[in-house]
PDB file of C-alpha atoms in Angstrom:
ATOM      1  CA  MET B   1       7.088 -18.138  32.350  1.00 65.00           C
ATOM      2  CA  PRO B   2       7.734 -16.781  35.864  1.00 72.00           C
ATOM      3  CA  ILE B   3       7.586 -13.046  34.442  1.00 70.00           C
ATOM      4  CA  ASP B   4       4.210 -13.724  33.118  1.00 68.00           C
ATOM      5  CA  HIS B   5       2.754 -14.432  36.349  1.00 64.00           C
ATOM      6  CA  TYR B   6       4.737 -11.862  38.159  1.00 66.00           C
ATOM      7  CA  VAL B   7       3.401  -9.111  35.918  1.00 70.00           C
ATOM      8  CA  CYS B   8       0.019 -10.298  35.879  1.00 62.00           C
ATOM      9  CA  ASP B   9      -0.147 -10.521  39.746  1.00 63.00           C
ATOM     10  CA  LYS B  10       1.295  -6.853  39.924  1.00 64.00           C
ATOM     11  CA  VAL B  11      -1.203  -5.437  37.284  1.00 67.00           C
ATOM     12  CA  GLN B  12      -4.223  -7.328  39.074  1.00 68.00           C
ATOM     13  CA  THR B  13      -3.147  -6.083  42.619  1.00 68.00           C
ATOM     14  CA  GLY B  14      -1.671  -2.736  41.687  1.00 66.00           C
ATOM     15  CA  ILE B  15      -4.779  -1.566  39.168  1.00 70.00           C
ATOM     16  CA  PRO B  16      -7.393  -3.904  40.026  1.00 68.00           C
ATOM     17  CA  GLY B  17     -10.494  -3.942  37.545  1.00 70.00           C
ATOM     18  CA  PHE B  18      -8.500  -2.011  34.897  1.00 68.00           C
ATOM     19  CA  GLN B  19     -10.828  -2.130  31.746  1.00 74.00           C
ATOM     20  CA  LEU B  20      -9.987   0.114  28.987  1.00 73.00           C
ATOM     21  CA  LYS B  21     -11.007  -1.183  25.464  1.00 80.00           C
ATOM     22  CA  PHE B  22      -9.097   1.628  23.228  1.00 81.00           C
ATOM     23  CA  ASP B  23      -6.638  -1.027  22.271  1.00 75.00           C
ATOM     24  CA  ASP B  24      -9.288  -2.785  20.339  1.00 83.00           C
ATOM     25  CA  TYR B  25      -9.133   0.121  17.983  1.00 88.00           C
ATOM     26  CA  MET B  26      -5.502   1.317  18.445  1.00 89.00           C
ATOM     27  CA  GLN B  27      -4.229  -1.750  17.022  1.00 90.00           C
ATOM     28  CA  TYR B  28      -5.256  -0.632  13.540  1.00 93.00           C
ATOM     29  CA  ALA B  29      -3.898   3.005  13.773  1.00 94.00           C
ATOM     30  CA  PRO B  30      -0.395   2.245  12.164  1.00 94.00           C
ATOM     31  CA  TRP B  31      -2.141   0.416   9.346  1.00 91.00           C
ATOM     32  CA  ALA B  32      -4.515   3.437   8.956  1.00 93.00           C
ATOM     33  CA  ALA B  33      -1.472   5.961   8.993  1.00 93.00           C
ATOM     34  CA  HIS B  34       0.137   3.811   6.604  1.00 90.00           C
ATOM     35  CA  LEU B  35      -2.637   3.416   4.073  1.00 86.00           C
ATOM     36  CA  THR B  36      -3.961   7.002   4.348  1.00 90.00           C
ATOM     37  CA  MET B  37      -0.365   8.429   3.561  1.00 90.00           C
ATOM     38  CA  GLY B  38      -0.359   6.151   0.472  1.00 85.00           C
ATOM     39  CA  LEU B  39      -3.822   7.507  -0.540  1.00 84.00           C
ATOM     40  CA  CYS B  40      -2.864  11.161  -0.112  1.00 89.00           C
ATOM     41  CA  GLY B  41       0.148  10.549  -2.367  1.00 86.00           C
ATOM     42  CA  VAL B  42       3.103  10.819   0.119  1.00 88.00           C
ATOM     43  CA  LYS B  43       5.953   9.250  -1.590  1.00 90.00           C
ATOM     44  CA  GLY B  44       7.594   6.336   0.197  1.00 89.00           C
ATOM     45  CA  VAL B  45      10.274   3.593  -1.126  1.00 88.00           C
ATOM     46  CA  SER B  46       7.583   1.642  -2.965  1.00 86.00           C
ATOM     47  CA  LYS B  47       7.197   2.267  -6.929  1.00 82.00           C
ATOM     48  CA  ASN B  48       3.311   2.696  -6.893  1.00 82.00           C
ATOM     49  CA  ARG B  49       0.277   2.283  -4.693  1.00 83.00           C
ATOM     50  CA  PHE B  50      -0.253  -1.307  -5.846  1.00 86.00           C
ATOM     51  CA  GLN B  51       3.066  -2.353  -4.609  1.00 87.00           C
ATOM     52  CA  ILE B  52       2.068  -0.904  -1.225  1.00 87.00           C
ATOM     53  CA  VAL B  53      -1.471  -2.626  -1.159  1.00 88.00           C
ATOM     54  CA  THR B  54       0.201  -5.872  -2.148  1.00 91.00           C
ATOM     55  CA  ALA B  55       2.850  -5.793   0.717  1.00 91.00           C
ATOM     56  CA  ASP B  56      -0.134  -4.847   2.899  1.00 91.00           C
ATOM     57  CA  ALA B  57      -2.084  -7.835   1.700  1.00 93.00           C
ATOM     58  CA  PHE B  58       0.866 -10.223   1.927  1.00 94.00           C
ATOM     59  CA  ALA B  59       1.863  -8.986   5.630  1.00 95.00           C
ATOM     60  CA  ALA B  60      -1.870  -9.530   6.567  1.00 94.00           C
ATOM     61  CA  ILE B  61      -2.080 -12.735   5.167  1.00 94.00           C
ATOM     62  CA  MET B  62       0.857 -14.136   6.775  1.00 94.00           C
ATOM     63  CA  MET B  63       0.519 -12.282  10.139  1.00 91.00           C
ATOM     64  CA  ALA B  64      -3.106 -13.739  10.597  1.00 92.00           C
ATOM     65  CA  ALA B  65      -1.800 -17.477   9.481  1.00 93.00           C
ATOM     66  CA  VAL B  66       0.721 -17.334  12.134  1.00 91.00           C
ATOM     67  CA  VAL B  67      -1.570 -15.934  14.895  1.00 86.00           C
ATOM     68  CA  ASN B  68      -4.539 -18.278  14.280  1.00 85.00           C
ATOM     69  CA  GLY B  69      -2.246 -21.276  13.878  1.00 87.00           C
ATOM     70  CA  LEU B  70      -0.405 -20.682  17.055  1.00 83.00           C
ATOM     71  CA  LYS B  71      -3.608 -19.309  18.883  1.00 78.00           C
ATOM     72  CA  TYR B  72      -5.607 -22.527  17.952  1.00 81.00           C
ATOM     73  CA  SER B  73      -2.781 -24.874  18.509  1.00 84.00           C
ATOM     74  CA  VAL B  74      -1.166 -23.612  21.820  1.00 79.00           C
ATOM     75  CA  ASN B  75      -4.668 -22.709  23.243  1.00 76.00           C
ATOM     76  CA  ARG B  76      -3.193 -21.079  26.534  1.00 78.00           C
ATOM     77  CA  THR B  77      -5.584 -19.908  28.838  1.00 75.00           C
ATOM     78  CA  ARG B  78      -5.679 -15.987  29.245  1.00 74.00           C
ATOM     79  CA  PRO B  79      -4.859 -14.331  32.461  1.00 74.00           C
ATOM     80  CA  ASN B  80      -8.802 -13.322  32.925  1.00 71.00           C
ATOM     81  CA  GLY B  81      -9.456 -17.163  32.396  1.00 68.00           C
ATOM     82  CA  ASP B  82     -10.704 -17.032  28.852  1.00 71.00           C
ATOM     83  CA  ASN B  83      -9.127 -19.087  26.038  1.00 74.00           C
ATOM     84  CA  ALA B  84      -6.802 -18.488  23.349  1.00 72.00           C
ATOM     85  CA  SER B  85      -4.588 -16.261  24.931  1.00 64.00           C
ATOM     86  CA  PHE B  86      -1.354 -16.942  22.965  1.00 73.00           C
ATOM     87  CA  PRO B  87      -0.354 -15.180  20.890  1.00 71.00           C
ATOM     88  CA  SER B  88      -1.774 -11.491  21.020  1.00 75.00           C
ATOM     89  CA  GLY B  89      -3.235 -10.904  17.775  1.00 81.00           C
ATOM     90  CA  HIS B  90      -3.937  -7.232  18.713  1.00 84.00           C
ATOM     91  CA  THR B  91      -0.260  -7.006  19.234  1.00 89.00           C
ATOM     92  CA  ALA B  92       0.760  -8.427  15.874  1.00 91.00           C
ATOM     93  CA  THR B  93      -1.850  -6.166  14.118  1.00 93.00           C
ATOM     94  CA  ALA B  94      -0.353  -3.100  15.590  1.00 95.00           C
ATOM     95  CA  PHE B  95       3.376  -4.261  15.164  1.00 96.00           C
ATOM     96  CA  THR B  96       2.658  -5.410  11.448  1.00 96.00           C
ATOM     97  CA  GLY B  97       1.163  -1.867  10.840  1.00 95.00           C
ATOM     98  CA  ALA B  98       3.930  -0.098  12.429  1.00 96.00           C
ATOM     99  CA  THR B  99       6.611  -1.776  10.435  1.00 97.00           C
ATOM    100  CA  LEU B 100       4.909  -1.331   7.173  1.00 95.00           C
ATOM    101  CA  LEU B 101       4.655   2.249   8.087  1.00 95.00           C
ATOM    102  CA  ALA B 102       8.182   2.413   9.031  1.00 96.00           C
ATOM    103  CA  HIS B 103       9.290   0.443   6.059  1.00 93.00           C
ATOM    104  CA  GLU B 104       7.469   2.555   3.566  1.00 93.00           C
ATOM    105  CA  TYR B 105       7.731   6.230   5.282  1.00 95.00           C
ATOM    106  CA  GLY B 106      10.422   5.989   7.527  1.00 93.00           C
ATOM    107  CA  CYS B 107      12.677   7.631   4.950  1.00 92.00           C
ATOM    108  CA  ARG B 108      10.547  10.968   5.135  1.00 92.00           C
ATOM    109  CA  SER B 109      11.018  11.367   8.992  1.00 93.00           C
ATOM    110  CA  ILE B 110      12.151   9.535  11.841  1.00 96.00           C
ATOM    111  CA  TRP B 111       9.125  10.525  13.651  1.00 96.00           C
ATOM    112  CA  ILE B 112       6.931   8.584  11.275  1.00 95.00           C
ATOM    113  CA  PRO B 113       8.467   5.072  12.724  1.00 96.00           C
ATOM    114  CA  ILE B 114       8.485   6.389  16.311  1.00 97.00           C
ATOM    115  CA  ALA B 115       4.955   7.193  16.265  1.00 96.00           C
ATOM    116  CA  GLY B 116       3.929   3.704  14.581  1.00 96.00           C
ATOM    117  CA  TYR B 117       6.081   1.695  17.368  1.00 97.00           C
ATOM    118  CA  THR B 118       4.675   3.733  19.972  1.00 96.00           C
ATOM    119  CA  VAL B 119       1.394   3.107  19.370  1.00 96.00           C
ATOM    120  CA  ALA B 120       1.869  -0.622  18.716  1.00 95.00           C
ATOM    121  CA  THR B 121       3.793  -0.702  22.025  1.00 94.00           C
ATOM    122  CA  ALA B 122       0.998   0.913  23.711  1.00 93.00           C
ATOM    123  CA  SER B 123      -1.312  -1.328  22.325  1.00 92.00           C
ATOM    124  CA  GLY B 124       0.612  -4.437  23.494  1.00 89.00           C
ATOM    125  CA  VAL B 125       0.791  -2.811  27.031  1.00 86.00           C
ATOM    126  CA  MET B 126      -3.044  -2.041  27.205  1.00 87.00           C
ATOM    127  CA  ARG B 127      -3.415  -5.873  26.275  1.00 84.00           C
ATOM    128  CA  VAL B 128      -1.508  -6.833  29.456  1.00 83.00           C
ATOM    129  CA  LEU B 129      -3.089  -4.252  31.422  1.00 83.00           C
ATOM    130  CA  ASN B 130      -6.531  -5.398  30.566  1.00 81.00           C
ATOM    131  CA  THR B 131      -5.505  -9.018  31.782  1.00 76.00           C
ATOM    132  CA  ARG B 132      -6.127 -10.185  28.037  1.00 76.00           C
ATOM    133  CA  HIS B 133      -2.686 -11.299  27.444  1.00 80.00           C
ATOM    134  CA  TYR B 134       0.598 -12.380  29.482  1.00 81.00           C
ATOM    135  CA  VAL B 135       3.933 -10.349  28.724  1.00 85.00           C
ATOM    136  CA  SER B 136       5.052 -13.153  26.579  1.00 83.00           C
ATOM    137  CA  ASP B 137       2.247 -13.390  24.348  1.00 82.00           C
ATOM    138  CA  VAL B 138       2.806  -9.658  23.490  1.00 87.00           C
ATOM    139  CA  ILE B 139       6.445  -9.975  22.915  1.00 87.00           C
ATOM    140  CA  VAL B 140       6.206 -13.199  20.522  1.00 87.00           C
ATOM    141  CA  GLU B 141       3.539 -11.332  18.607  1.00 89.00           C
ATOM    142  CA  ALA B 142       5.510  -8.031  18.264  1.00 93.00           C
ATOM    143  CA  ALA B 143       8.094 -10.036  16.706  1.00 94.00           C
ATOM    144  CA  VAL B 144       5.847 -11.965  14.492  1.00 92.00           C
ATOM    145  CA  GLY B 145       4.423  -8.550  13.347  1.00 94.00           C
ATOM    146  CA  ILE B 146       7.531  -7.253  12.522  1.00 95.00           C
ATOM    147  CA  LEU B 147       8.757 -10.162  10.807  1.00 95.00           C
ATOM    148  CA  THR B 148       5.656 -10.840   8.689  1.00 95.00           C
ATOM    149  CA  ALA B 149       5.819  -6.959   7.343  1.00 95.00           C
ATOM    150  CA  GLU B 150       9.627  -7.325   6.496  1.00 95.00           C
ATOM    151  CA  LEU B 151       8.772 -10.681   4.782  1.00 95.00           C
ATOM    152  CA  ALA B 152       5.941  -8.936   2.794  1.00 94.00           C
ATOM    153  CA  TYR B 153       8.112  -6.016   1.733  1.00 91.00           C
ATOM    154  CA  TRP B 154      10.909  -8.465   0.730  1.00 94.00           C
ATOM    155  CA  ALA B 155       8.451 -10.603  -1.260  1.00 93.00           C
ATOM    156  CA  THR B 156       6.804  -7.481  -2.923  1.00 92.00           C
ATOM    157  CA  ASP B 157      10.336  -5.997  -3.786  1.00 89.00           C
ATOM    158  CA  ALA B 158      11.101  -9.246  -5.551  1.00 90.00           C
ATOM    159  CA  ILE B 159       7.897  -9.144  -7.373  1.00 89.00           C
ATOM    160  CA  PHE B 160       8.023  -5.509  -8.441  1.00 85.00           C
ATOM    161  CA  ASN B 161      11.868  -5.172  -9.065  1.00 77.00           C
TER     162      ASN B 161
END
């Protein structure tokens, strides 16, 4: 896509040598918040903790299947020259966690989904700035993360209700 190369060129000329690796850890922050709130007894929309853990497991399995299936069948070269750019697993992980967090605890406060999606978006932006992914890699996997989390909640609602 033309936008991919345009943004990549702007990043490489505008901030050459940008190398911050906290996106490797930031991707897990929405998941950690989601699980911590559940373990601390914060009431969400699920009936019990087992339903929350089941939704998490379904989401993780579906997300990993889609990411790995695409990553190794498409085999797109990364902006930095490495293999397996498309799609961004870090972004998928972050957006899956943010959607789980928003779905479960968004009823408690509007700031919960805002915080989750802000961290997930920052994780995706960091992948582009670190020249690990193109913009399209990140956008597609944000959508995959959101969809897999929603499908996981749909499936667990069907099982537990």
